[in-house]
Coordinates of C-alpha atoms and ligand atoms in Angstrom, one line a residue:
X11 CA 82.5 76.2 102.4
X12 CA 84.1 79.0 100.3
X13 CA 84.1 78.9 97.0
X14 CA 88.1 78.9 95.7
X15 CA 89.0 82.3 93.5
X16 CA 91.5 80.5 90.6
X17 CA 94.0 83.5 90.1
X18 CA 95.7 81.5 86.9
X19 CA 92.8 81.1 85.0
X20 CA 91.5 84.9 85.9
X21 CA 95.0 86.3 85.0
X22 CA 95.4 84.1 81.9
X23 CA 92.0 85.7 80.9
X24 CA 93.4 89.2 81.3
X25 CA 97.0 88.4 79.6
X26 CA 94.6 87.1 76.6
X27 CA 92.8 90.3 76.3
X28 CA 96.5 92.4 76.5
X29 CA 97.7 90.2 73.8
X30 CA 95.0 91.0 71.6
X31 CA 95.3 94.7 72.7
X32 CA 98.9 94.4 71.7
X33 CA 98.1 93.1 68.1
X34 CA 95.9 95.5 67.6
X35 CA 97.7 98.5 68.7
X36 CA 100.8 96.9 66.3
X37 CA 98.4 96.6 63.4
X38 CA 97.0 99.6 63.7
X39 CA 100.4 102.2 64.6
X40 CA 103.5 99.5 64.0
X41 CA 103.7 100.5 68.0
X42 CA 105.0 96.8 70.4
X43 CA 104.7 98.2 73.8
X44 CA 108.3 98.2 75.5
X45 CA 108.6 96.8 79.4
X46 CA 112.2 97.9 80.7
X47 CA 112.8 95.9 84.6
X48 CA 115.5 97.4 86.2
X49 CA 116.9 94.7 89.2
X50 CA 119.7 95.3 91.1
X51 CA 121.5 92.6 93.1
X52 CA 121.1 89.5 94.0
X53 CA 117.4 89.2 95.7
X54 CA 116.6 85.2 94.5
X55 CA 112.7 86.2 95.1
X56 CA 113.6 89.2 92.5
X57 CA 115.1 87.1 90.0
X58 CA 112.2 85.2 89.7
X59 CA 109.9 87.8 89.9
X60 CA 111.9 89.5 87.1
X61 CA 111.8 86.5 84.7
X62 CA 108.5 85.7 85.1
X63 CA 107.4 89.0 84.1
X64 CA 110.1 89.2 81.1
X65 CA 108.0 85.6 80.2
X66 CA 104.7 86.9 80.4
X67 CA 105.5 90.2 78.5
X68 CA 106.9 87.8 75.8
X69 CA 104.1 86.0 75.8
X70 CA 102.1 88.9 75.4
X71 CA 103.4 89.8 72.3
X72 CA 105.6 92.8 74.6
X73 CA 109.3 93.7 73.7
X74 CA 110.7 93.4 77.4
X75 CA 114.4 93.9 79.2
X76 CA 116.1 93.6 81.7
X77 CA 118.9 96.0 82.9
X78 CA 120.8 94.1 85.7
X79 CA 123.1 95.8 88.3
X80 CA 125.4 94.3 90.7
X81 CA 124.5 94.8 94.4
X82 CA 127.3 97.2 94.3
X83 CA 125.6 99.6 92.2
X84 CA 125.5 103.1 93.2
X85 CA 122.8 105.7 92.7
X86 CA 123.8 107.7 90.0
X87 CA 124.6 105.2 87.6
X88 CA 120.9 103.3 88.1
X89 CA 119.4 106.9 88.0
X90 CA 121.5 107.2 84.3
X91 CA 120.6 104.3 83.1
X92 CA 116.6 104.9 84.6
X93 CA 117.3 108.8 82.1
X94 CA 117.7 106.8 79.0
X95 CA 115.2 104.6 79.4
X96 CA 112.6 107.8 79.8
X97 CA 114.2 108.8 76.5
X98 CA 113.7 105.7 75.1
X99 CA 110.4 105.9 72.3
X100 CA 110.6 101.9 72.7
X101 CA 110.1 101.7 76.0
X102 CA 106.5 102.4 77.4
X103 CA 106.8 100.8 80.8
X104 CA 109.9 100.8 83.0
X105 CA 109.8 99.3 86.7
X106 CA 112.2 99.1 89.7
X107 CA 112.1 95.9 91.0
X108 CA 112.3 96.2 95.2
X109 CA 113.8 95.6 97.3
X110 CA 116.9 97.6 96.7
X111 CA 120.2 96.8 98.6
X112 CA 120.8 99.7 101.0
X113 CA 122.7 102.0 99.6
X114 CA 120.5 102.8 97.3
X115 CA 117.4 105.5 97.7
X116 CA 114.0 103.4 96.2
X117 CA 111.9 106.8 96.6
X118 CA 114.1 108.8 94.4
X119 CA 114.4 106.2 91.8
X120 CA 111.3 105.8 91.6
X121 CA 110.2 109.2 91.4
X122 CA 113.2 109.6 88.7
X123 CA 110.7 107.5 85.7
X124 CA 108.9 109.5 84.4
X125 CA 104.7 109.1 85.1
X126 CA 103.8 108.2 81.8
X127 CA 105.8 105.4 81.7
X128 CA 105.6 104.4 85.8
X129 CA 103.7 101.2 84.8
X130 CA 103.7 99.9 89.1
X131 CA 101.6 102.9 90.1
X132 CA 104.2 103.9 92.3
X133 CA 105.4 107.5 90.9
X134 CA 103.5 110.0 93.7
X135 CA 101.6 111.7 90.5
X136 CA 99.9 108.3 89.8
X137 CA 99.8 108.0 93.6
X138 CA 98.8 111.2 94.2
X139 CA 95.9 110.4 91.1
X140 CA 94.9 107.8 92.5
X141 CA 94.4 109.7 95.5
X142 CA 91.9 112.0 93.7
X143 CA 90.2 109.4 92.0
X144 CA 91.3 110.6 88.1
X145 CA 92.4 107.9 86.0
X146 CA 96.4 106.6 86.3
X147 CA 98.4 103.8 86.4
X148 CA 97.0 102.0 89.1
X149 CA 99.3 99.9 91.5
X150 CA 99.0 96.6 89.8
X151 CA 98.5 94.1 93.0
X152 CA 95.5 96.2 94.4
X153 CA 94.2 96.1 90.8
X154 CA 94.3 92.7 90.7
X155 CA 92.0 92.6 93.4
X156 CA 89.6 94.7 91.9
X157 CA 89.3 92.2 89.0
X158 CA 89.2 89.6 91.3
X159 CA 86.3 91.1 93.5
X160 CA 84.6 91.7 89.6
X161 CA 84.5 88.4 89.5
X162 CA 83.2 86.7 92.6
X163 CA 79.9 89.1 91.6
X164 CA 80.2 90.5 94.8
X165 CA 78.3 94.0 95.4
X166 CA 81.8 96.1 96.7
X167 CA 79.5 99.4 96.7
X168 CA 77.8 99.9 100.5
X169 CA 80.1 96.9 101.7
X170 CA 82.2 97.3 104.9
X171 CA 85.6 96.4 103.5
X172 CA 88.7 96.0 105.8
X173 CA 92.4 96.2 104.4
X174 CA 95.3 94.8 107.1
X175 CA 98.1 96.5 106.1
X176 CA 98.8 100.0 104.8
X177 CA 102.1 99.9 102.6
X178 CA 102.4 102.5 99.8
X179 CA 102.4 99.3 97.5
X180 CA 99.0 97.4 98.4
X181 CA 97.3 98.3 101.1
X182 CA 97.1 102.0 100.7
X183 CA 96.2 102.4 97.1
X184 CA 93.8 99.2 98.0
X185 CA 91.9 100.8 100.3
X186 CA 91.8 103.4 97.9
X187 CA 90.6 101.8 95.2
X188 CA 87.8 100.1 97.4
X189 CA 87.1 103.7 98.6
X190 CA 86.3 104.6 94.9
X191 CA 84.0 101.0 94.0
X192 CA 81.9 102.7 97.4
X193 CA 83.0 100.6 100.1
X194 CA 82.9 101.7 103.1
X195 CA 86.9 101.0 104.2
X196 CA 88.3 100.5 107.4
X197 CA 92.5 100.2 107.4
X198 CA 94.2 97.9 110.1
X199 CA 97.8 98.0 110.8
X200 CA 100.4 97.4 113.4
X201 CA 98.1 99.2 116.1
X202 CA 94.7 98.2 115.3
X203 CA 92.5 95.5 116.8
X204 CA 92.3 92.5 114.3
X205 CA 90.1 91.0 116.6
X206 CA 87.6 93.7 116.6
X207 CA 88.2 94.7 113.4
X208 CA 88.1 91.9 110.8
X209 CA 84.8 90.0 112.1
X210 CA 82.9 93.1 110.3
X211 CA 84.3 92.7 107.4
X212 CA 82.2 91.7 104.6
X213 CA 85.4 92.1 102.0
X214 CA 88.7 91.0 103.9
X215 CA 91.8 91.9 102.1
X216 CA 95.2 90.9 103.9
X217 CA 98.8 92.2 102.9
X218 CA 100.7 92.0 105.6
X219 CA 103.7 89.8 105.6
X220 CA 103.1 87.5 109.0
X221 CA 101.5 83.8 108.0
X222 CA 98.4 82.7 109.7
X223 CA 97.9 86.2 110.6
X224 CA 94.5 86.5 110.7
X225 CA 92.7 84.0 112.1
X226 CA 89.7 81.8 110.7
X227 CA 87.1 82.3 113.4
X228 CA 87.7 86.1 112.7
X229 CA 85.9 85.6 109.3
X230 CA 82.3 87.1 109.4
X231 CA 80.5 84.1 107.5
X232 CA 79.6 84.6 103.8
X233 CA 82.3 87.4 103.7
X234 CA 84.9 87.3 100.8
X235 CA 88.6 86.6 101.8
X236 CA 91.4 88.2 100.2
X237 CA 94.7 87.0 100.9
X238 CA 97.8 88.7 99.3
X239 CA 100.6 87.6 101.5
X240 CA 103.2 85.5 100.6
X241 CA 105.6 84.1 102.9
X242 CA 108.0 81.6 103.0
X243 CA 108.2 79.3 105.4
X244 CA 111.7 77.6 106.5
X245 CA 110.3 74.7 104.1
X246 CA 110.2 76.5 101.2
X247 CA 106.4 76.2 101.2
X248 CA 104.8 79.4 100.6
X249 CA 101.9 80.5 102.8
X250 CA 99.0 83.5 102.6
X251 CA 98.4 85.9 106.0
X252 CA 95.4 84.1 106.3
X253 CA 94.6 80.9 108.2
X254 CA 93.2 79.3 105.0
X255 CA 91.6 76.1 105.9
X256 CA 89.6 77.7 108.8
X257 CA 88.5 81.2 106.5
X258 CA 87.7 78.8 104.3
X259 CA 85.0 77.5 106.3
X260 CA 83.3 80.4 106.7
X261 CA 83.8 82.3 103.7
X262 CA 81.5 82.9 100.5
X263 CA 84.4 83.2 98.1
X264 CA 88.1 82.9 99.3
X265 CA 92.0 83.4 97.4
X266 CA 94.8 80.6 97.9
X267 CA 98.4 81.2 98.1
X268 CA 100.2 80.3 95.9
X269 CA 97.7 80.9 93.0
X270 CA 95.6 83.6 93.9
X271 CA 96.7 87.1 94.1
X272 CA 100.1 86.5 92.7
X273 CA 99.1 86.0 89.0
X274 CA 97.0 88.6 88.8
X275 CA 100.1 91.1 90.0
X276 CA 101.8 90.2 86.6
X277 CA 98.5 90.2 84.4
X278 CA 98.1 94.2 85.7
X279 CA 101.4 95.4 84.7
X280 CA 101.2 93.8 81.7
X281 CA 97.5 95.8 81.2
X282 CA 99.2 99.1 82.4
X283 CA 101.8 98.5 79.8
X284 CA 99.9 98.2 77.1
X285 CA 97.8 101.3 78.4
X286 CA 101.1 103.2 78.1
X287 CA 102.0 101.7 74.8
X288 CA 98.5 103.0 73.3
X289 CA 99.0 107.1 75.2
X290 CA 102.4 106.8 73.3
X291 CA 100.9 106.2 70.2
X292 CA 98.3 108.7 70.1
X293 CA 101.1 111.2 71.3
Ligands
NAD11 P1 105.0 95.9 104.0 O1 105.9 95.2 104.9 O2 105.4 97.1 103.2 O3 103.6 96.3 104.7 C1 103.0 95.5 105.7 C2 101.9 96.3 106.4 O4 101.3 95.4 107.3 C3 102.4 97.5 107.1 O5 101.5 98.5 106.8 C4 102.2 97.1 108.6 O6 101.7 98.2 109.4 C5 101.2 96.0 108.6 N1 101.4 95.1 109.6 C6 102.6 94.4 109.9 N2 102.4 93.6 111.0 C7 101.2 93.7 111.4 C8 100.4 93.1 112.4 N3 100.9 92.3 113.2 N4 99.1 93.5 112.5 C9 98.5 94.4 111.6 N5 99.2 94.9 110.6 C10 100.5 94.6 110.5 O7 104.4 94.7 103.0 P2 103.7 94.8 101.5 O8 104.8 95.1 100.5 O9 102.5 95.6 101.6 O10 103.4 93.3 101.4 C11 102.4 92.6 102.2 C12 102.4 91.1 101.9 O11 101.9 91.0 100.6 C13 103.7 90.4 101.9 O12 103.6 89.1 102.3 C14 104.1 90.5 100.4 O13 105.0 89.4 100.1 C15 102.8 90.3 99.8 N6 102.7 90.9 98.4 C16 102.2 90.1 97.4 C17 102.1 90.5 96.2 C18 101.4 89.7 95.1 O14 101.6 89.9 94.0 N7 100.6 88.7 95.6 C19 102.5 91.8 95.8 C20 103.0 92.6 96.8 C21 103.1 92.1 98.1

């Protein structure tokens, strides 16, 4: 029977060690790092995303806002408003909380903040740094995952890892990351075999967006189970891509949903902030 990974009580541990960073850096330059969240629309999974990283960036000792847009918005004035907050000397971090509404082009936003404050990863210099294996913002759910695999005690170096999914947001920079800790990383999407795939797995991460994708029995015993999905089912509940109770069986160490991979998201920005905050105020 897996062992259950507690996400909480890892990402509390990391938000404790920002909020020291961030009375430090404050004691030592008068700097509070900045977190700017630009939302547009009405997304009810947004809004709540929003606030609860407004809370924890509070509670971190962070000066955060929110710039809120109506679904209306048009490109130029979120691009404005995404100009002053580059000029801004209080504001370290600045994300684009997606989805967008339609009219709007996500790629060129995004790539409109500038680098050093692109505290998701998702600029394509930090991408592209990433890429080459230099240090960057890192895309913070992948990270997560890294601290969570630091934890289990888990050798990643000469393990077969295997990433289902391969979105710009987790599962490429994932596999990438992996790549770098010397796993030996097999990607799965769409076209692959799951079934062939995933029982060689001795590190499973899923981030694909269909519940119960990937099936217990798949799990090669003692491997660790990574499960970043969230989706919400008609009843509200929310469920992993993973067939839980069954992985769980065969598993060595294994995440839930809700409460694995999720805090950790909001624990990672708030470390890439601060990151940010201190380049600022060496600058
Ligand atoms: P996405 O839709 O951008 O990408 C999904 C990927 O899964 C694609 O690469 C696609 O090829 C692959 N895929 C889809 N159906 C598949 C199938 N049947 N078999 C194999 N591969 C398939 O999604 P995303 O943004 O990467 O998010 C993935 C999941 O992770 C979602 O459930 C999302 O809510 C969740 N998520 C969680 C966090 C967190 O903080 N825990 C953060 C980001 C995303």
């Amino acid at each position: 029977m897996a062992r259950v990974i507690d996400g909480k009580v890892l990402a509390s541990g990391v938000r404790a060690e920002v909020k020291a960073g961030a009375v430090a850096l404050r004691a030592a330059s008068g700097v509070i790092p900045g977190l700017a969240v630009v939302r547009v629309g009405e997304d009810p999974a947004s809004k709540i995303y929003v606030g609860g990283k407004r809370k924890a960036a509070a509670e971190a000792g962070f000066n955060a806002w929110e710039h809120h847009f109506p679904a209306t918005a048009n490109q130029a004035e979120v691009l404005d408003r995404i100009t002053q907050l580059n000029a801004a000397p209080e504001v370290h971090g600045i994300l684009v909380q997606l989805p967008l509404p339609p009219q709007l082009d996500g790629d060129a936003l995004i790539r409109a903040v500038r680098p050093e404050k692109d505290v998701d990863g998702f600029h394509p210099l930090n991408a592209g740094n990433l890429l080459l294996g230099r240090p960057t913002a890192r895309a913070c759910t992948p990270a997560g995952v890294m601290v969570v695999l630091e934890h289990t005690g888990v050798k990643v170096a000469g393990a077969h890892a295997v990433v289902v999914g391969r979105s710009n947001i987790v599962g490429k920079p994932m596999a990438l990351m992996l790549l770098h800790a010397d796993a030996t990383v097999t990607v799965c999407h769409r076209k692959s075999d799951l079934a062939a795939e995933i029982p060689r797995a001795d590190i499973l991460v899923a981030a694909v967006g269909v519940p119960g994708l990937v099936k217990g029995e798949w799990i090669k015993p003692g491997a660790v189970v990574i499960d970043v999905g969230m989706n919400r089912l008609p009843d509200g509940t929310l469920r992993g891509d993973v067939e839980y109770e069954a992985a769980a069986q065969r598993a060595s160490w294994i995440t839930p949903v809700p409460g694995g991979v999720g805090p950790m998201t909001i624990a990672l920005l708030l470390r890439n902030t601060l990151d940010a905050a201190r380049r600022a105020a060496r600058a």
